[in-house]
Short mmCIF file of C-alpha atoms in Angstrom, two decimals:
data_model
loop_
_atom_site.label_atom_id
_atom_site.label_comp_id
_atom_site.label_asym_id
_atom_site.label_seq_id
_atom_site.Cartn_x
_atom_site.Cartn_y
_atom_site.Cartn_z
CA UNK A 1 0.00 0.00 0.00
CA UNK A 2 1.48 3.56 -0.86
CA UNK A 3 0.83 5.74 2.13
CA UNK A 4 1.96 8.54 0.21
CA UNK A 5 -1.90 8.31 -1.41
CA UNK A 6 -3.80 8.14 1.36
CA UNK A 7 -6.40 10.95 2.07
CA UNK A 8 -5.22 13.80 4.50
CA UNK A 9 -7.28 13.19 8.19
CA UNK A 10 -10.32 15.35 8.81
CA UNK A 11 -8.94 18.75 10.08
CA UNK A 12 -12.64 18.81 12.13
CA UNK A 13 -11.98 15.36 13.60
CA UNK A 14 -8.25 15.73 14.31
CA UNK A 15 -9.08 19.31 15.90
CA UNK A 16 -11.74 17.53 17.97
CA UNK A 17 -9.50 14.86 19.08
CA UNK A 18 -6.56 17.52 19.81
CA UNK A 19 -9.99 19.68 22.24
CA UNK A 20 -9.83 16.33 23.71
CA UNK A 21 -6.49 15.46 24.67
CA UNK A 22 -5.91 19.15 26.07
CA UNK A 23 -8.98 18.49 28.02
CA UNK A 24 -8.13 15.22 29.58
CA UNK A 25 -4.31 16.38 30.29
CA UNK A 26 -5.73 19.43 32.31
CA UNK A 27 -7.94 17.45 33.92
CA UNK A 28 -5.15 14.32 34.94
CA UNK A 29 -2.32 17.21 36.08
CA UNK A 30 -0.98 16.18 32.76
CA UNK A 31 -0.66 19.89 30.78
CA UNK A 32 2.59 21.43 32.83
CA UNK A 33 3.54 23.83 29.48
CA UNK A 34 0.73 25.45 27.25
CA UNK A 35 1.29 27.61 24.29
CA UNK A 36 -0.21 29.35 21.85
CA UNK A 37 0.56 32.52 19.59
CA UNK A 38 -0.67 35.84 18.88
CA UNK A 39 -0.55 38.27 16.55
CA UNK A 40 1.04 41.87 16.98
CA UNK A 41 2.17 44.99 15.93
CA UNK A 42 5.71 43.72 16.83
CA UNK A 43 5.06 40.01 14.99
CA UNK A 44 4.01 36.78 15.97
CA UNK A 45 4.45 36.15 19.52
CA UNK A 46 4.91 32.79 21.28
CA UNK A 47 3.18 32.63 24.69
CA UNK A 48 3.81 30.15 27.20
CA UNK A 49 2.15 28.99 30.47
CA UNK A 50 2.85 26.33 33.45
CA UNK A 51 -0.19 26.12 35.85
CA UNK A 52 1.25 28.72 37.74
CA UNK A 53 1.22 31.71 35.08
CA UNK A 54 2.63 33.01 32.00
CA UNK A 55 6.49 31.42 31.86
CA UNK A 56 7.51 32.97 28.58
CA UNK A 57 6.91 35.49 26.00
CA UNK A 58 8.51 34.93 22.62
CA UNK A 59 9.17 37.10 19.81
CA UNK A 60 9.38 35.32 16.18
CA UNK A 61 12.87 36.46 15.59
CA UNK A 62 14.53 34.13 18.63
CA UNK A 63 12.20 31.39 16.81
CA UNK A 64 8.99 29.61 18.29
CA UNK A 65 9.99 25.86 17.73
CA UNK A 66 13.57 26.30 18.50
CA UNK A 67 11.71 28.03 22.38
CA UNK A 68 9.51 25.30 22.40
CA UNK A 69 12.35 22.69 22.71
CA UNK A 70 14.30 24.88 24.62
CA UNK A 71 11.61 24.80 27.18
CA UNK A 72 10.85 21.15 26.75
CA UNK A 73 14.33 20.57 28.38
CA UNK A 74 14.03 23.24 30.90
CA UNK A 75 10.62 23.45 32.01
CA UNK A 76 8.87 19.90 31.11
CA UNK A 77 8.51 17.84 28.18
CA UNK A 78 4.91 17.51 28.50
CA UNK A 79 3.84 20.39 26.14
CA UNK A 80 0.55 21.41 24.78
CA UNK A 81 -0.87 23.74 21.97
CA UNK A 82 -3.58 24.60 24.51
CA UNK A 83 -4.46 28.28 24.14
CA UNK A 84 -7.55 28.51 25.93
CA UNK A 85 -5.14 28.27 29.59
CA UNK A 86 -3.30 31.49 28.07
CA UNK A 87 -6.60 33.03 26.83
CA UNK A 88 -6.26 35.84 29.51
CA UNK A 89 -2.89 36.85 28.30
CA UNK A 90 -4.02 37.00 24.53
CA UNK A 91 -6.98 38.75 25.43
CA UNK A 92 -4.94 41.45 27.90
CA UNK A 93 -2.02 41.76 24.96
CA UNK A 94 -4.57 42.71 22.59
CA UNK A 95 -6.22 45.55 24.88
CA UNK A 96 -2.50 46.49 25.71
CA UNK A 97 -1.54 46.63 22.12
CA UNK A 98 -5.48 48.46 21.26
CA UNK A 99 -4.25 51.55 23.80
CA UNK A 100 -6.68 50.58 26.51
CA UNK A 101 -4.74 48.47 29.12
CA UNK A 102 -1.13 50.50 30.38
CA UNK A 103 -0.36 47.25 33.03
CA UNK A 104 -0.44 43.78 32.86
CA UNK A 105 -2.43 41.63 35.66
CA UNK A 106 -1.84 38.12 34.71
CA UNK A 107 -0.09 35.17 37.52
CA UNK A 108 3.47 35.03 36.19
CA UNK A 109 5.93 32.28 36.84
CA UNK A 110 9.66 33.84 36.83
CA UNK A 111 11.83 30.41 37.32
CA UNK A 112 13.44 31.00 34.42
CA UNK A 113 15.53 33.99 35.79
CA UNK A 114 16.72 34.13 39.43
CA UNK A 115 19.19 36.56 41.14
CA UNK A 116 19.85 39.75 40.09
CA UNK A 117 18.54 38.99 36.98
CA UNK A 118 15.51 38.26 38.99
CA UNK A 119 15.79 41.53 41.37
CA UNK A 120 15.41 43.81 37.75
CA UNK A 121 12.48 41.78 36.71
CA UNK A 122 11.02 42.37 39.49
CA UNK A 123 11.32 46.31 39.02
CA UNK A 124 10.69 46.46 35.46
CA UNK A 125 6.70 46.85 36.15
CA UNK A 126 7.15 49.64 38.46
CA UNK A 127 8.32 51.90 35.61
CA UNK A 128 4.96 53.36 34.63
CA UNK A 129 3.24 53.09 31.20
CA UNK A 130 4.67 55.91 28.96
CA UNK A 131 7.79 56.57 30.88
CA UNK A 132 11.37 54.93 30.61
CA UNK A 133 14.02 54.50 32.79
CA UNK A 134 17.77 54.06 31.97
CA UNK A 135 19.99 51.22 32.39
CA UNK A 136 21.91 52.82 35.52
CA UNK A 137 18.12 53.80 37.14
CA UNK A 138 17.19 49.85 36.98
CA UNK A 139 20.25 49.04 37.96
CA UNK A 140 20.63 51.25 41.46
CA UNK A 141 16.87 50.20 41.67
CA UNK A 142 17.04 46.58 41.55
CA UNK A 143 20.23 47.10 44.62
CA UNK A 144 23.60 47.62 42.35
CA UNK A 145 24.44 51.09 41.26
CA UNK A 146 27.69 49.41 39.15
CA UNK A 147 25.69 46.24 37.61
CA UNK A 148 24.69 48.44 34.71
CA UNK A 149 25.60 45.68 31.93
CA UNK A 150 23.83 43.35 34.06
CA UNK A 151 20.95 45.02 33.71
CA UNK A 152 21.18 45.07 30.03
CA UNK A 153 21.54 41.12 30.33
CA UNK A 154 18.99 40.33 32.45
CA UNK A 155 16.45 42.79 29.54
CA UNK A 156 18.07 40.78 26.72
CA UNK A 157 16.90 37.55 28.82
CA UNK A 158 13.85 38.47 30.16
CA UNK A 159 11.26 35.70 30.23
CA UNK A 160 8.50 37.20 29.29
CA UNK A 161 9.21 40.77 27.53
CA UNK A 162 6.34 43.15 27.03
CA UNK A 163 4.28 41.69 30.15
CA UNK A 164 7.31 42.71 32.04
CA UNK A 165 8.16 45.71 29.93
CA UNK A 166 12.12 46.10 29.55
CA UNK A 167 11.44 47.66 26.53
CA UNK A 168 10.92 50.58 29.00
CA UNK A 169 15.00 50.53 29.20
CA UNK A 170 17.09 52.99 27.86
CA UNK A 171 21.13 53.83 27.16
CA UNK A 172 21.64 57.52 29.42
CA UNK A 173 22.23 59.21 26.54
CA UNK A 174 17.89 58.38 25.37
CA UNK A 175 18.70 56.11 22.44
CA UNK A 176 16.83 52.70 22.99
CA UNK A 177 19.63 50.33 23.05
CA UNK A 178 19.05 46.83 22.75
CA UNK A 179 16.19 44.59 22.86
CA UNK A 180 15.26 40.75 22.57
CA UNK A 181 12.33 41.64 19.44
CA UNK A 182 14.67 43.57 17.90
CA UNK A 183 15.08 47.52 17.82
CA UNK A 184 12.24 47.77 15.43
CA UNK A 185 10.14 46.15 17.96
CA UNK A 186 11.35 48.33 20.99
CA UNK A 187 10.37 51.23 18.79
CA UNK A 188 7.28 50.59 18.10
CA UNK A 189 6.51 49.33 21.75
CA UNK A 190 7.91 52.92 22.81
CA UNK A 191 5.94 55.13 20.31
CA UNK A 192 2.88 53.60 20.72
CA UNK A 193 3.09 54.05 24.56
CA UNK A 194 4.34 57.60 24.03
CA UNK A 195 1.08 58.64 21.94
#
């Protein structure tokens, strides 16, 4: 038999079937990583969720599949496309990104960053909607006037960028410096909140 001729499986049935596993994985403690994406003025963006909260934002350019195995290893193999358990970020991301939400209120889960790199994540949502700080504010903020650099590390690996907004980060001199979506992304993410 030449399986190369068979008929393609119902995408209706196979969808069904796919409602159902998510469903019975919730249900047995099963699900530890959902995903979905989204759609944004700043691209495609991978979300991820334990049962704890949102674990990790990801913008297209770092690449979606190459995060999903990445987070296999580091968070747990057993990984879902289940977007309904990451409806409330989608839904909050689009108000954000509509101009009518300037903070996030969604359960987080930071293990993916710890220390000091922790300690500016931590800050990060304290600098208001609108407003930027620089590198040398976050860092004397987050308990190290000299761990400037550090601060521009822990940005460049924060977990879940625009929930935590680093894009709110910026050299001394006001240009925007670097940024994990790319400096086309940071500057959209800045003009848009400065309107």
């Amino acid at each position: 038999m030449n399986f190369d001729t068979l008929p393609l499986a119902d995408p209706v049935a196979a969808a069904r079937l796919h409602a159902r596993l998510v469903a019975d994985a919730e249900r047995e403690g099963l699900l530890d990583l959902a995903y979905r994406t989204v759609d944004s003025p700043v691209g495609s963006l991978l979300l991820a969720a334990t049962p704890a909260g949102l674990v990790r934002v990801v913008y297209e350019n770092v690449g979606h599949d190459a995060e999903l195995a990445r987070l296999a290893e580091t968070v747990s193999p057993r990984v879902l496309h289940a977007p309904t358990r990451l409806d409330q970020v989608a839904r909050q991301l689009d108000e954000y990104f509509a101009g009518r939400r300037a903070a996030f209120d969604v359960p987080l889960d930071l293990r993916l960053t710890s220390g000091f790199r922790r300690a500016v994540i931590d800050h990060l949502p304290a600098i208001s909607y609108g407003r930027t700080e620089t590198y040398a504010q976050v860092a004397a903020a987050a308990g190290s006037p000299k761990a400037v650099r550090a601060v521009g590390t822990a940005c460049a690996t924060n977990p879940v960028p625009v929930v935590v907004p680093c894009h709110r980060v910026v050299r001394s001199d006001g240009s925007f410096g670097g940024y994990a979506g790319g400096p086309d992304a940071k500057r959209v993410l800045l003009t848009m909140e400065a309107a």
